[in-house]
Amino acid sequence: MIPVDALTRLKSARSIAVLTGAGVSAESGVATFRDPDGIWARFSPAELASMDGFMANPQRVLDWYAHRRAVVDAVEPNAGHTALVALERWITQREGTFTLITQNVDRLHQRAGSRNVLEVHGNLVEDRCSVCEEIHKGEQQLDAAGLPVCTMCGGRLRPNVVWFGEDLPRDVWDAAERAAHDADVFMSIGTSSVVWPAAGLAHTARSRGAVIIEVNPTSTDLTPDVTWHIAAPSGTALPLIVAALEAA
Ligand code: BV8
Ligand code: ZN
């Protein structure tokens, strides 16, 4: 299942950059966005993951994120998350560098033990004030309409995620671009590669001569441009990759 040449390139890699998407959390029981039973299948991104949607119906958006927080709190990282922790340890023990760039907002990578994680789309666990940008974790006060407001300035709180049409956090995005730029091997795992600018990272790596390994049971927008496409779930493929590297 794992191409020998891909393992050879991983063994000699000095710098590995990984981009993960919702597919990595699917085996933990967290719905993806665009699979037939995915989240967006039931809702439109514009209604739920955009400032317009939030302004139009803040309670509905806050309820949706509260539901997703409850789902994530109730699940555990899966074998794919754990294998990425082992891969980070394996290459850093060889003085190589490892950067885990994730579009996921569920923090399962951190709960599994990943250390160098770049959350390019933010996270579910924090709220951010839409006025002064103060980060809130749990502490809240409610306005007359029962909506959470900032304890510092009274501004409306919103999930600390990046919505469609919003800029990615500058420092995080710059670090992600640098990691893609410097990578010998770029791995695109569990993402449909349709959301930009994150989907552009693999192309940045490729333009610098990196090989691209894609792990995804189905083909994606990126598949025509990858070096190897491993058509398997991440919870199956990643432990096999790590076992092969550790056995070498
Ligand atoms: C921005 C956070 C300006 C909140 C999300 C070109 C350049 C720049 C922007 C654009 C552009 N073209 C269009 C745009 C606008 C837009 C965009 O990309 N639209 C798309 C839909 C066309 N982008 C933006 O608005 C971005 N902001 O551009 O600002 C800018 C420009 C340049 C530089 C900086 C700033 C903001 C985008 C972020 C939106 N926020 N979510 C939340 O989560 O609620 S997006 C949402 O989609 C999630 O973050 C999710 O992670 C992300 C990507 O989805 P995937 O993770 O890939 O999930 P999906 O379901 O699609 O796919 C799952 C895959 O897993 C499938 O392929 C499946 O086969 C596979 N799978 C299933 N099971 C498994 C598996 N794989 C492995 N193992 C398994 N077991
Ligand atoms: Zn505030």
Short mmCIF file of C-alpha atoms and ligand atoms in Angstrom, two decimals:
data_model
loop_
_atom_site.label_atom_id
_atom_site.label_comp_id
_atom_site.label_asym_id
_atom_site.label_seq_id
_atom_site.Cartn_x
_atom_site.Cartn_y
_atom_site.Cartn_z
CA MET A 1 0.00 0.00 0.00
CA ILE A 2 2.88 2.40 0.71
CA PRO A 3 5.05 3.04 -2.40
CA VAL A 4 8.67 2.05 -1.67
CA ASP A 5 9.95 5.20 -3.41
CA ALA A 6 7.80 7.35 -1.09
CA LEU A 7 9.39 5.65 1.93
CA THR A 8 12.86 6.18 0.43
CA ARG A 9 12.16 9.92 0.08
CA LEU A 10 10.80 10.13 3.61
CA LYS A 11 13.90 8.33 4.98
CA SER A 12 16.20 10.91 3.38
CA ALA A 13 13.99 13.93 4.14
CA ARG A 14 15.48 16.80 6.14
CA SER A 15 12.19 18.69 6.35
CA ILE A 16 8.64 17.30 6.28
CA ALA A 17 5.55 19.52 6.06
CA VAL A 18 2.11 18.00 6.56
CA LEU A 19 -1.29 19.57 5.78
CA THR A 20 -4.27 17.87 7.39
CA GLY A 21 -8.00 18.33 6.88
CA ALA A 22 -11.23 16.99 8.28
CA GLY A 23 -10.56 13.49 6.91
CA VAL A 24 -7.93 12.92 9.61
CA SER A 25 -10.58 13.42 12.30
CA ALA A 26 -13.24 11.37 10.49
CA GLU A 27 -12.07 8.10 12.09
CA SER A 28 -12.53 9.72 15.50
CA GLY A 29 -16.19 10.21 14.62
CA VAL A 30 -16.02 13.91 13.66
CA ALA A 31 -18.05 14.64 10.50
CA THR A 32 -16.10 15.99 7.52
CA PHE A 33 -17.29 19.00 5.55
CA ARG A 34 -17.76 17.75 2.01
CA ASP A 35 -18.23 13.99 2.23
CA PRO A 36 -21.82 12.99 1.36
CA ASP A 37 -22.74 12.81 5.07
CA GLY A 38 -20.49 15.80 5.83
CA ILE A 39 -21.42 18.93 7.74
CA TRP A 40 -21.88 21.17 4.69
CA ALA A 41 -24.22 18.58 3.17
CA ARG A 42 -26.78 19.81 5.70
CA PHE A 43 -25.81 23.46 5.94
CA SER A 44 -24.36 26.06 3.58
CA PRO A 45 -20.96 27.49 4.53
CA ALA A 46 -22.28 31.01 3.88
CA GLU A 47 -24.96 30.57 6.55
CA LEU A 48 -22.69 29.11 9.22
CA ALA A 49 -19.00 29.81 8.60
CA SER A 50 -19.06 33.47 7.58
CA MET A 51 -19.40 36.83 9.32
CA ASP A 52 -22.57 37.51 7.27
CA GLY A 53 -24.09 34.27 8.50
CA PHE A 54 -23.12 35.13 12.07
CA MET A 55 -24.56 38.65 11.87
CA ALA A 56 -27.76 37.33 10.27
CA ASN A 57 -28.36 34.69 12.91
CA PRO A 58 -25.77 34.69 15.71
CA GLN A 59 -27.62 32.18 17.87
CA ARG A 60 -27.79 29.59 15.07
CA VAL A 61 -24.05 29.92 14.38
CA LEU A 62 -23.16 29.82 18.09
CA ASP A 63 -25.40 26.75 18.54
CA TRP A 64 -23.65 25.03 15.60
CA TYR A 65 -20.20 25.65 17.09
CA ALA A 66 -21.41 24.59 20.55
CA HIS A 67 -22.64 21.35 18.98
CA ARG A 68 -19.27 20.79 17.26
CA ARG A 69 -17.42 21.50 20.53
CA ALA A 70 -19.56 18.89 22.29
CA VAL A 71 -18.83 16.35 19.53
CA VAL A 72 -15.08 16.99 19.74
CA ASP A 73 -15.06 16.87 23.55
CA ALA A 74 -16.68 13.41 23.40
CA VAL A 75 -14.20 11.82 20.95
CA GLU A 76 -10.56 10.75 21.11
CA PRO A 77 -7.67 11.20 18.67
CA ASN A 78 -7.35 8.20 16.33
CA ALA A 79 -4.43 6.12 14.99
CA GLY A 80 -3.80 8.68 12.28
CA HIS A 81 -3.26 11.47 14.82
CA THR A 82 -1.01 9.20 16.89
CA ALA A 83 1.06 8.21 13.86
CA LEU A 84 1.70 11.88 13.06
CA VAL A 85 3.05 12.34 16.61
CA ALA A 86 5.39 9.37 16.01
CA LEU A 87 6.46 10.77 12.62
CA GLU A 88 7.30 14.14 14.23
CA ARG A 89 9.36 12.33 16.89
CA TRP A 90 11.06 10.10 14.27
CA ILE A 91 12.32 12.98 12.10
CA THR A 92 13.20 15.36 14.93
CA GLN A 93 15.36 12.60 16.47
CA ARG A 94 17.33 12.78 13.20
CA GLU A 95 17.69 16.57 13.53
CA GLY A 96 15.14 17.02 10.76
CA THR A 97 12.24 19.47 10.93
CA PHE A 98 8.53 18.63 11.06
CA THR A 99 5.66 21.08 10.65
CA LEU A 100 2.03 20.03 11.06
CA ILE A 101 -0.26 22.52 9.33
CA THR A 102 -3.91 21.82 10.02
CA GLN A 103 -7.17 23.20 8.67
CA ASN A 104 -8.92 21.40 11.51
CA VAL A 105 -10.22 23.42 14.44
CA ASP A 106 -10.83 20.41 16.75
CA ARG A 107 -7.38 20.37 18.50
CA LEU A 108 -7.23 16.57 18.22
CA HIS A 109 -3.63 16.82 16.94
CA GLN A 110 -2.60 18.62 20.13
CA ARG A 111 -4.58 16.18 22.31
CA ALA A 112 -2.71 13.31 20.57
CA GLY A 113 0.63 14.96 21.46
CA SER A 114 1.66 16.80 18.28
CA ARG A 115 3.87 19.75 19.24
CA ASN A 116 4.54 22.01 16.26
CA VAL A 117 0.95 22.57 15.04
CA LEU A 118 -0.07 25.52 12.85
CA GLU A 119 -3.86 26.06 13.01
CA VAL A 120 -4.43 28.03 9.80
CA HIS A 121 -8.21 28.10 10.33
CA GLY A 122 -8.21 28.77 14.07
CA ASN A 123 -9.73 26.58 16.79
CA LEU A 124 -13.05 25.62 18.31
CA VAL A 125 -12.07 25.89 21.98
CA GLU A 126 -11.63 29.66 22.17
CA ASP A 127 -13.95 32.60 21.50
CA ARG A 128 -12.66 35.94 20.20
CA CYS A 129 -14.14 39.38 20.74
CA SER A 130 -15.34 40.75 17.38
CA VAL A 131 -14.36 44.27 18.58
CA CYS A 132 -11.13 44.15 20.62
CA GLU A 133 -10.03 40.62 19.59
CA GLU A 134 -9.58 39.56 23.26
CA ILE A 135 -9.48 35.74 23.44
CA HIS A 136 -11.98 34.12 25.85
CA LYS A 137 -11.90 30.50 27.00
CA GLY A 138 -15.16 29.63 28.71
CA GLU A 139 -15.55 32.85 30.72
CA GLN A 140 -18.49 34.81 29.31
CA GLN A 141 -21.11 37.35 30.18
CA LEU A 142 -24.40 37.54 28.26
CA ASP A 143 -26.09 40.59 26.75
CA ALA A 144 -29.83 41.34 26.99
CA ALA A 145 -30.46 38.98 24.06
CA GLY A 146 -28.60 36.18 25.90
CA LEU A 147 -25.63 36.32 23.50
CA PRO A 148 -22.03 36.08 24.87
CA VAL A 149 -20.14 39.37 25.05
CA CYS A 150 -16.55 40.34 25.80
CA THR A 151 -15.63 40.76 29.48
CA MET A 152 -13.20 43.56 28.46
CA CYS A 153 -15.25 45.76 26.13
CA GLY A 154 -18.75 44.28 25.84
CA GLY A 155 -18.22 43.43 22.15
CA ARG A 156 -19.91 40.37 20.69
CA LEU A 157 -17.95 37.10 21.04
CA ARG A 158 -17.51 34.72 18.08
CA PRO A 159 -15.65 31.39 17.70
CA ASN A 160 -11.89 31.92 17.21
CA VAL A 161 -12.00 30.27 13.77
CA VAL A 162 -11.30 31.71 10.31
CA TRP A 163 -14.55 32.11 8.38
CA PHE A 164 -14.89 32.29 4.60
CA GLY A 165 -13.79 35.69 3.39
CA GLU A 166 -11.65 36.26 6.49
CA ASP A 167 -7.87 36.53 6.47
CA LEU A 168 -5.89 33.68 7.96
CA PRO A 169 -3.87 34.59 11.08
CA ARG A 170 -0.87 36.35 9.54
CA ASP A 171 1.92 34.86 11.64
CA VAL A 172 0.48 31.33 11.42
CA TRP A 173 0.00 31.60 7.65
CA ASP A 174 3.52 32.95 7.12
CA ALA A 175 4.95 30.02 9.12
CA ALA A 176 2.88 27.56 7.07
CA GLU A 177 4.13 29.06 3.81
CA ARG A 178 7.74 28.91 5.05
CA ALA A 179 7.31 25.24 6.01
CA ALA A 180 5.88 24.39 2.58
CA HIS A 181 8.66 26.39 0.91
CA ASP A 182 11.40 24.53 2.81
CA ALA A 183 9.94 20.99 2.71
CA ASP A 184 11.65 18.07 0.94
CA VAL A 185 8.46 16.04 1.43
CA PHE A 186 4.95 17.55 1.62
CA MET A 187 2.11 15.30 2.83
CA SER A 188 -1.51 16.25 2.14
CA ILE A 189 -3.70 14.12 4.39
CA GLY A 190 -7.49 13.98 4.69
CA THR A 191 -8.27 17.16 2.78
CA SER A 192 -10.32 17.73 -0.35
CA SER A 193 -7.90 20.54 -1.28
CA VAL A 194 -10.73 22.90 -2.29
CA VAL A 195 -10.27 25.60 0.38
CA TRP A 196 -7.72 28.29 -0.42
CA PRO A 197 -5.14 29.58 0.35
CA ALA A 198 -4.41 26.37 2.38
CA ALA A 199 -4.84 24.26 -0.77
CA GLY A 200 -2.01 26.24 -2.36
CA LEU A 201 0.61 25.04 0.12
CA ALA A 202 1.22 21.75 -1.72
CA HIS A 203 1.81 23.71 -4.95
CA THR A 204 4.31 25.96 -3.14
CA ALA A 205 6.21 22.88 -1.94
CA ARG A 206 6.09 21.26 -5.37
CA SER A 207 7.37 24.41 -7.08
CA ARG A 208 10.42 24.18 -4.81
CA GLY A 209 11.13 20.57 -5.83
CA ALA A 210 9.40 18.74 -2.96
CA VAL A 211 7.66 15.43 -3.57
CA ILE A 212 3.96 15.33 -2.63
CA ILE A 213 2.40 12.36 -0.83
CA GLU A 214 -1.40 12.46 -0.65
CA VAL A 215 -3.28 10.18 1.78
CA ASN A 216 -6.98 10.11 0.98
CA PRO A 217 -9.41 7.26 0.13
CA THR A 218 -10.68 9.35 -2.81
CA SER A 219 -9.06 11.55 -5.45
CA THR A 220 -9.06 15.30 -4.88
CA ASP A 221 -8.36 18.54 -6.74
CA LEU A 222 -4.68 17.99 -5.82
CA THR A 223 -4.37 14.36 -6.96
CA PRO A 224 -3.28 15.17 -10.58
CA ASP A 225 -0.29 17.07 -9.15
CA VAL A 226 0.92 14.67 -6.46
CA THR A 227 3.92 12.33 -6.68
CA TRP A 228 2.14 9.49 -4.87
CA HIS A 229 -1.57 9.12 -3.99
CA ILE A 230 -2.15 6.55 -1.23
CA ALA A 231 -5.85 5.67 -1.56
CA ALA A 232 -6.45 4.64 2.04
CA PRO A 233 -7.80 6.07 5.30
CA SER A 234 -5.18 8.02 7.29
CA GLY A 235 -5.78 5.76 10.32
CA THR A 236 -4.54 2.82 8.21
CA ALA A 237 -1.85 4.38 5.98
CA LEU A 238 -0.03 6.58 8.51
CA PRO A 239 0.74 3.83 11.05
CA LEU A 240 2.09 1.69 8.16
CA ILE A 241 4.36 4.55 7.01
CA VAL A 242 5.69 5.15 10.52
CA ALA A 243 6.23 1.40 11.14
CA ALA A 244 8.21 1.11 7.89
CA LEU A 245 10.38 4.14 8.78
CA GLU A 246 11.05 2.90 12.32
CA ALA A 247 11.92 -0.60 11.04
CA ALA A 248 14.47 0.76 8.57
C1 BV8 B 1 -9.29 34.02 2.52
C2 BV8 B 1 -13.04 27.14 9.66
C3 BV8 B 1 -8.16 36.06 2.03
C4 BV8 B 1 -14.28 27.27 10.42
C5 BV8 B 1 -13.10 26.99 7.24
C6 BV8 B 1 -8.05 31.72 -3.60
C7 BV8 B 1 -7.19 32.33 -2.69
C8 BV8 B 1 -7.67 32.78 -1.47
C9 BV8 B 1 -9.02 32.62 -1.14
C10 BV8 B 1 -9.89 32.01 -2.03
C11 BV8 B 1 -9.40 31.57 -3.26
N1 BV8 B 1 -10.45 31.01 -3.91
C12 BV8 B 1 -11.58 31.09 -3.14
C13 BV8 B 1 -11.28 31.71 -2.00
C14 BV8 B 1 -12.23 32.00 -0.93
C15 BV8 B 1 -12.33 30.90 0.12
C16 BV8 B 1 -12.35 29.51 -0.47
O1 BV8 B 1 -11.31 28.84 -0.50
N2 BV8 B 1 -13.51 29.05 -0.91
C17 BV8 B 1 -13.60 27.69 -1.45
C18 BV8 B 1 -14.80 26.98 -0.86
C19 BV8 B 1 -13.65 27.81 -2.96
N3 BV8 B 1 -11.26 31.03 1.06
C20 BV8 B 1 -11.42 31.87 2.11
O2 BV8 B 1 -12.40 32.58 2.28
C21 BV8 B 1 -10.28 31.90 3.13
N4 BV8 B 1 -9.92 33.27 3.42
O3 BV8 B 1 -9.06 33.60 1.43
O4 BV8 B 1 -8.95 35.31 2.94
C22 BV8 B 1 -6.74 35.55 2.02
C23 BV8 B 1 -6.12 35.28 0.78
C24 BV8 B 1 -4.80 34.86 0.75
C25 BV8 B 1 -4.08 34.67 1.95
C26 BV8 B 1 -4.73 34.89 3.17
C27 BV8 B 1 -6.06 35.33 3.21
C28 BV8 B 1 -10.73 31.31 4.45
C29 BV8 B 1 -10.94 29.83 4.31
C30 BV8 B 1 -11.20 29.22 5.70
C31 BV8 B 1 -12.66 28.93 5.85
N5 BV8 B 1 -12.87 28.25 7.13
N6 BV8 B 1 -13.34 26.45 8.42
C32 BV8 B 1 -14.89 25.95 10.70
O5 BV8 B 1 -14.21 24.91 10.64
O6 BV8 B 1 -16.09 25.97 11.01
S1 BV8 B 1 -13.08 26.00 5.87
C33 BV8 B 1 -13.41 24.39 6.20
O7 BV8 B 1 -12.94 23.68 5.03
C34 BV8 B 1 -12.63 23.76 7.35
O8 BV8 B 1 -11.60 24.56 7.89
C35 BV8 B 1 -12.00 22.56 6.67
O9 BV8 B 1 -10.90 22.12 7.34
C36 BV8 B 1 -11.69 23.18 5.37
C37 BV8 B 1 -11.20 22.30 4.29
O10 BV8 B 1 -12.07 21.18 4.22
P1 BV8 B 1 -11.35 19.75 4.43
O11 BV8 B 1 -10.63 19.75 5.72
O12 BV8 B 1 -10.56 19.42 3.21
O13 BV8 B 1 -12.59 18.79 4.61
P2 BV8 B 1 -13.49 18.18 3.43
O14 BV8 B 1 -14.71 17.61 4.07
O15 BV8 B 1 -13.61 19.17 2.33
O16 BV8 B 1 -12.60 16.97 2.87
C38 BV8 B 1 -12.34 15.86 3.70
C39 BV8 B 1 -11.45 14.94 2.89
O17 BV8 B 1 -11.08 13.86 3.73
C40 BV8 B 1 -12.14 14.35 1.68
O18 BV8 B 1 -11.28 14.48 0.54
C41 BV8 B 1 -12.31 12.87 2.04
O19 BV8 B 1 -12.15 12.02 0.90
C42 BV8 B 1 -11.19 12.65 3.00
N7 BV8 B 1 -11.37 11.61 4.00
C43 BV8 B 1 -12.54 11.14 4.54
N8 BV8 B 1 -12.23 10.17 5.45
C44 BV8 B 1 -10.88 10.05 5.47
C45 BV8 B 1 -10.32 10.96 4.55
N9 BV8 B 1 -9.00 11.08 4.35
C46 BV8 B 1 -8.19 10.27 5.06
N10 BV8 B 1 -8.64 9.37 5.96
C47 BV8 B 1 -9.97 9.24 6.19
N11 BV8 B 1 -10.41 8.33 7.08
ZN ZN B 2 -13.69 43.05 23.49
#
